[in-house]
Short mmCIF file of C-alpha atoms in Angstrom, two decimals:
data_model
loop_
_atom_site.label_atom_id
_atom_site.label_comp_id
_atom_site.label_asym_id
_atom_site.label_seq_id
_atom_site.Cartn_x
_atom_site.Cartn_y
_atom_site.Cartn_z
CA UNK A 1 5.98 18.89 -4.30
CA UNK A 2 2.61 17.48 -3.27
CA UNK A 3 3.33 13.92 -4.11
CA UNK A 4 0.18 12.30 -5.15
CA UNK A 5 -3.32 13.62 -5.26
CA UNK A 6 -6.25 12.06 -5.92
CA UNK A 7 -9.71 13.73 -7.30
CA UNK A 8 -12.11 13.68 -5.82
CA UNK A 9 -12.09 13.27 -2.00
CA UNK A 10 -16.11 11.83 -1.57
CA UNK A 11 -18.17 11.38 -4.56
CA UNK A 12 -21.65 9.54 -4.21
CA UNK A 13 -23.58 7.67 -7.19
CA UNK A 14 -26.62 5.84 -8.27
CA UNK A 15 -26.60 2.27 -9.72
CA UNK A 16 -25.19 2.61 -13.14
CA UNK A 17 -24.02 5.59 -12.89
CA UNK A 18 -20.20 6.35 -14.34
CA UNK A 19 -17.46 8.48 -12.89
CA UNK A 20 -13.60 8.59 -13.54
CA UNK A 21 -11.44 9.06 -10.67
CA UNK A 22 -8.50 10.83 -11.17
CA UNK A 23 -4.69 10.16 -10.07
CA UNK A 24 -2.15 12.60 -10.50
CA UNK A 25 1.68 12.63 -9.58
CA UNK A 26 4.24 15.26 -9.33
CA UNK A 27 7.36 13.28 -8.42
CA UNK A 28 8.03 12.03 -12.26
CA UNK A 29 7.19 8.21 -11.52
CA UNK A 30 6.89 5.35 -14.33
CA UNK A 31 4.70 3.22 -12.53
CA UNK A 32 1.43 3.97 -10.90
CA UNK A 33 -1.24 1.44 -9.33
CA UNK A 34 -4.67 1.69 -8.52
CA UNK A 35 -6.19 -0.05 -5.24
CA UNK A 36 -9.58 -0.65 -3.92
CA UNK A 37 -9.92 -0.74 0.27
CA UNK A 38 -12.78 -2.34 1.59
CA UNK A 39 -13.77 -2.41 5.59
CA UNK A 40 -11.87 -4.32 7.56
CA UNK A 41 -9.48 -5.43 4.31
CA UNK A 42 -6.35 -4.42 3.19
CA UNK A 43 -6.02 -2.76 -0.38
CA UNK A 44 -6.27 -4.93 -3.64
CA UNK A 45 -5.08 -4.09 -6.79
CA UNK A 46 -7.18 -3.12 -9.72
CA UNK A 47 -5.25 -2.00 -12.34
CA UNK A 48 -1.55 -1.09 -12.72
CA UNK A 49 1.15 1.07 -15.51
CA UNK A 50 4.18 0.54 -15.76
CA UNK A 51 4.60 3.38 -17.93
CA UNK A 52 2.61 5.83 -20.22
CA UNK A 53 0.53 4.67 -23.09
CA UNK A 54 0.96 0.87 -20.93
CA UNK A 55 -1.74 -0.79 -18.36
CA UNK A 56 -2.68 -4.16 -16.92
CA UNK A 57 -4.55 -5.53 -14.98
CA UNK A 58 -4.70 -6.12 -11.15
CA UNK A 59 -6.36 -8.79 -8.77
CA UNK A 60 -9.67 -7.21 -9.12
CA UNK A 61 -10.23 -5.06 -12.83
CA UNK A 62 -13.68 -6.55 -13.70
CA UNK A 63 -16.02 -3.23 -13.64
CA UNK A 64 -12.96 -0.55 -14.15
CA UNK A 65 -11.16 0.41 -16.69
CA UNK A 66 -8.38 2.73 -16.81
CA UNK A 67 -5.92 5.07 -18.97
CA UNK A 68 -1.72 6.45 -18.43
CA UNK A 69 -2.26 8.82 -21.58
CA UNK A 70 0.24 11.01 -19.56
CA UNK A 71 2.95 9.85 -17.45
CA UNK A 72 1.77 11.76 -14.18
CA UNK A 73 -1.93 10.55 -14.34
CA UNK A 74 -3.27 7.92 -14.24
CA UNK A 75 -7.33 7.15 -14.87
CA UNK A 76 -9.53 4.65 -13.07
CA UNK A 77 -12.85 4.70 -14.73
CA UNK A 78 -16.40 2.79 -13.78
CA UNK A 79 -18.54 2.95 -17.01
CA UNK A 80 -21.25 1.46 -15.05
CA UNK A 81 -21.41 1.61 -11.20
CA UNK A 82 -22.89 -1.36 -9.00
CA UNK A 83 -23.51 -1.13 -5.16
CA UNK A 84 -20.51 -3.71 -4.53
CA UNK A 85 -17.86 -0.87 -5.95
CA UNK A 86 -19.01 1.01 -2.89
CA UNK A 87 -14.90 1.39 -1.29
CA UNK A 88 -12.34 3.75 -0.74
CA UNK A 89 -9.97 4.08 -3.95
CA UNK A 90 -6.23 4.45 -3.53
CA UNK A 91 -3.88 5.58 -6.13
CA UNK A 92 -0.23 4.86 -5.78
CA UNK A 93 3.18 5.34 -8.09
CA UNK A 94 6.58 4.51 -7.64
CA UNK A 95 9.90 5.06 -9.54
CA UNK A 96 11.73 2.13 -11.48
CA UNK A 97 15.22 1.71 -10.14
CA UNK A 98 17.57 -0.87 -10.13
CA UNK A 99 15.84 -2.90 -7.95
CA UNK A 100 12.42 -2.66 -8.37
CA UNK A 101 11.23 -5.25 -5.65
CA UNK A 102 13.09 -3.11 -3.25
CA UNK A 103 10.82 0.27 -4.35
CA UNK A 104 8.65 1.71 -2.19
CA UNK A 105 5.00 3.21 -3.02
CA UNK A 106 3.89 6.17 -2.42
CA UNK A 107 -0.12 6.02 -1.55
CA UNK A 108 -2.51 9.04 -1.92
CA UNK A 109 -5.12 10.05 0.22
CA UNK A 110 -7.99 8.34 -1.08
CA UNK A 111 -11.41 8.65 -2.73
CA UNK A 112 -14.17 7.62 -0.91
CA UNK A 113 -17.07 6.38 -3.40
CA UNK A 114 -20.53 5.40 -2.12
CA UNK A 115 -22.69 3.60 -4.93
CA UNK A 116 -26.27 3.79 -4.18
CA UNK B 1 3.23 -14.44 -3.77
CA UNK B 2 4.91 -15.52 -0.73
CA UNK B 3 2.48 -15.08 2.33
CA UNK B 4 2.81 -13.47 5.62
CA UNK B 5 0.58 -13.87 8.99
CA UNK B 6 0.47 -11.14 11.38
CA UNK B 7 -1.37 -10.75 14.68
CA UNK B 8 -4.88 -8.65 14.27
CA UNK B 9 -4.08 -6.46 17.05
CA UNK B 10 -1.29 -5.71 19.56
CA UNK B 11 -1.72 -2.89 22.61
CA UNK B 12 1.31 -0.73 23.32
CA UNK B 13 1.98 1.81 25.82
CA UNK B 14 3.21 5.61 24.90
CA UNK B 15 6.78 6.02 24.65
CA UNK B 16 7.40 2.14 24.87
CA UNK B 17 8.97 0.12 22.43
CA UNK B 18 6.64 -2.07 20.48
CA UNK B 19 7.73 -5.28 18.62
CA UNK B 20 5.36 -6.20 16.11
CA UNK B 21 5.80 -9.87 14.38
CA UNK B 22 6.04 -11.44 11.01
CA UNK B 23 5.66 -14.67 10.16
CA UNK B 24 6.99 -15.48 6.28
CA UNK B 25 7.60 -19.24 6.44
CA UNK B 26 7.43 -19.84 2.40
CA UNK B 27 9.73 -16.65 1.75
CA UNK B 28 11.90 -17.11 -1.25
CA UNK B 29 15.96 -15.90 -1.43
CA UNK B 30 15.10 -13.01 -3.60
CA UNK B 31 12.00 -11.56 -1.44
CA UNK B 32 12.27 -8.58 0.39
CA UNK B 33 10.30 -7.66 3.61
CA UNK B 34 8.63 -4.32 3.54
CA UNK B 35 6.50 -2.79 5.90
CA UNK B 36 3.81 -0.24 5.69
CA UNK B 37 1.58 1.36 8.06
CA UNK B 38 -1.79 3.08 7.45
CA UNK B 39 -2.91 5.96 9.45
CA UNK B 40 -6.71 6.28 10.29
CA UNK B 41 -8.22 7.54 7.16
CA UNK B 42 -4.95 7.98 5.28
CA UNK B 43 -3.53 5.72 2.18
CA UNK B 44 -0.56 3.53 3.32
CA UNK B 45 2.95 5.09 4.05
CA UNK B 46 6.13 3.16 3.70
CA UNK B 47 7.95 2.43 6.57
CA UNK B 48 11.08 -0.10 5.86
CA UNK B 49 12.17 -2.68 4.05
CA UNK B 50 15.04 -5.48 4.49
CA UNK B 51 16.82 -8.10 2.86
CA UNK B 52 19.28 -10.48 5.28
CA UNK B 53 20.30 -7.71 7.54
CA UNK B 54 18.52 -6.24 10.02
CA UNK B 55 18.16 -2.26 9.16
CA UNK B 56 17.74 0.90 11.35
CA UNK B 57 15.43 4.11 9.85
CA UNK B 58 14.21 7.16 11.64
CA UNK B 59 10.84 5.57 12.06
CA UNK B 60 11.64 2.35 13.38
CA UNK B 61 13.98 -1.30 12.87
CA UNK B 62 13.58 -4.31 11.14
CA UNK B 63 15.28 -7.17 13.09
CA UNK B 64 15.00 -10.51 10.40
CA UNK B 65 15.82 -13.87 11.86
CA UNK B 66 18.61 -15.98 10.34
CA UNK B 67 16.72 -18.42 8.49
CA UNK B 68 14.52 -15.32 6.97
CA UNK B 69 11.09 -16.81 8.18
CA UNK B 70 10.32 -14.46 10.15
CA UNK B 71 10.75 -10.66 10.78
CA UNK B 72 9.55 -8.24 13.57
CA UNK B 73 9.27 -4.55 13.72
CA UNK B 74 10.41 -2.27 16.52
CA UNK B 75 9.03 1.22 17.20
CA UNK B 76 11.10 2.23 19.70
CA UNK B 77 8.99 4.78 21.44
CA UNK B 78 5.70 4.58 20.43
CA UNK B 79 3.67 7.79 20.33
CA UNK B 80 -0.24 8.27 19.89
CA UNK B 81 0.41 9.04 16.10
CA UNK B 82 1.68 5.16 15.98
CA UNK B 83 -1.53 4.14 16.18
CA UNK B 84 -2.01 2.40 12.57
CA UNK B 85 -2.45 -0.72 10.94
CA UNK B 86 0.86 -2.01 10.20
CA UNK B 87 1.21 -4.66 6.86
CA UNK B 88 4.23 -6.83 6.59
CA UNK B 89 4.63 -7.83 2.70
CA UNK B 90 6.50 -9.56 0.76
CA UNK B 91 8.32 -8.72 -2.31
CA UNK B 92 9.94 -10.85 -4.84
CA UNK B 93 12.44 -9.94 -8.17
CA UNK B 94 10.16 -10.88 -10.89
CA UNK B 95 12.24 -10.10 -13.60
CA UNK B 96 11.02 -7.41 -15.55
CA UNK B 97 8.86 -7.05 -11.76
CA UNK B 98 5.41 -4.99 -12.26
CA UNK B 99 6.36 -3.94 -8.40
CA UNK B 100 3.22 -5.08 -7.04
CA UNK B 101 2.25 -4.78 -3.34
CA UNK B 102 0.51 -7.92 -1.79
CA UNK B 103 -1.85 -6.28 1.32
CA UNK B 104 -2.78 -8.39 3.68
CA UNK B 105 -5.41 -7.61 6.29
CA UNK B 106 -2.39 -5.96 8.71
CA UNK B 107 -1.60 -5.81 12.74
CA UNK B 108 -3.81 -3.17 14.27
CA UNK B 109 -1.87 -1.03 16.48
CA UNK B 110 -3.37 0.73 19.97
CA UNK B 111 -1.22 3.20 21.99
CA UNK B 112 -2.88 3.47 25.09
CA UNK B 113 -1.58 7.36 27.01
#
């Protein structure tokens, strides 16, 4: 069970340059988020699913777009990279249970993009 | 969202008990209190989450005052791999909830040998 993984680790790219950062879980969860980190912040939502084929959108979407076509991954993509996406990515997911403001998250290791 | 203020930073000694606070003034009856903490280069990790009651885990406690405005968590024994930034967040029922997470900017942890 390796919970969630997150491809890749580091990746560095030019101005206007796009990449697609990929979010996989093993654990069978209908939700999964994805969160930017900058230094010195705590995370902000981009984009969110709340189940396949579903997404929305976060506190911060505007440059990212993203895609559940299967339920254990989740796509954030940046179609054209600026300088101020330079952050380190986190993917989450969590499972939908009776409670759902009581679920917890379960947070990947991160993706570390530098945009040059 | 509900807000929460947290110190920046708090020292601790190893294997002493560390009690870091929560302030939640505006919380709502149908919030919960969850904590996470975030190793040095590692995504967030849950550690607990309460209602009323205060609740015991094997990683720490949540003790939650009466009136619900505030909350404090207790390591018991902290240990070098404590050191973490530790986010106290707020969680309401939204009804048909998207189960967001609200970070704020956290309590930065030091365990000093």
């Amino acid at each position: 069970n390796a919970g969630v993984t997150q491809t890749p680790k580091f990746r560095v790219l030019k101005t206007g340059q796009s990449m697609t950062l990929l979010c996989a879980q093993d654990m069978n969860h209908e939700y999964m988020y994805w969160y930017r980190q900058d230094p010195g912040m705590g995370l902000r939502l981009i984009h969110y699913s709340v189940g396949e084929g579903t997404t929305a959108k976060g506190e911060v979407p505007d440059g990212y777009n993203v895609s559940r076509l299967k339920k254990q991954n989740f796509l954030l993509g940046l179609e054209s990279a600026a300088p101020s996406q330079t952050s380190v990515y986190f993917c989450a997911s969590s499972y939908v249970g009776s409670g759902t403001y009581q679920e917890t998250q379960y947070f990947g290791p991160g993706t570390r993009l530098l945009v040059l | 969202d509900a807000k929460t203020t947290q110190p920046n930073s708090m020292e601790s000694n190893e294997e002493e008990p560390v009690h870091l606070p929560c302030n939640h003034s505006t919380i709502s009856g149908t919030d919960y209190i969850h904590w996470y903490r975030q190793l040095p280069s590692q995504g967030p990790e849950y550690v607990i989450h309460g209602l009323t009651s205060n609740v015991n885990n094997r990683m720490a406690s949540l003790a939650i005052a009466e009136d619900r405005k505030s909350s404090t968590l207790i390591l018991h024994r902290a240990t070098l791999r404590d050191a973490a930034v530790y986010y106290c967040i707020l969680r309401g029922g939204y009804g048909g909830a998207t189960n967001k997470l609200i970070f704020g900017t956290g309590t930065l942890l030091a365990v000093q040998p």
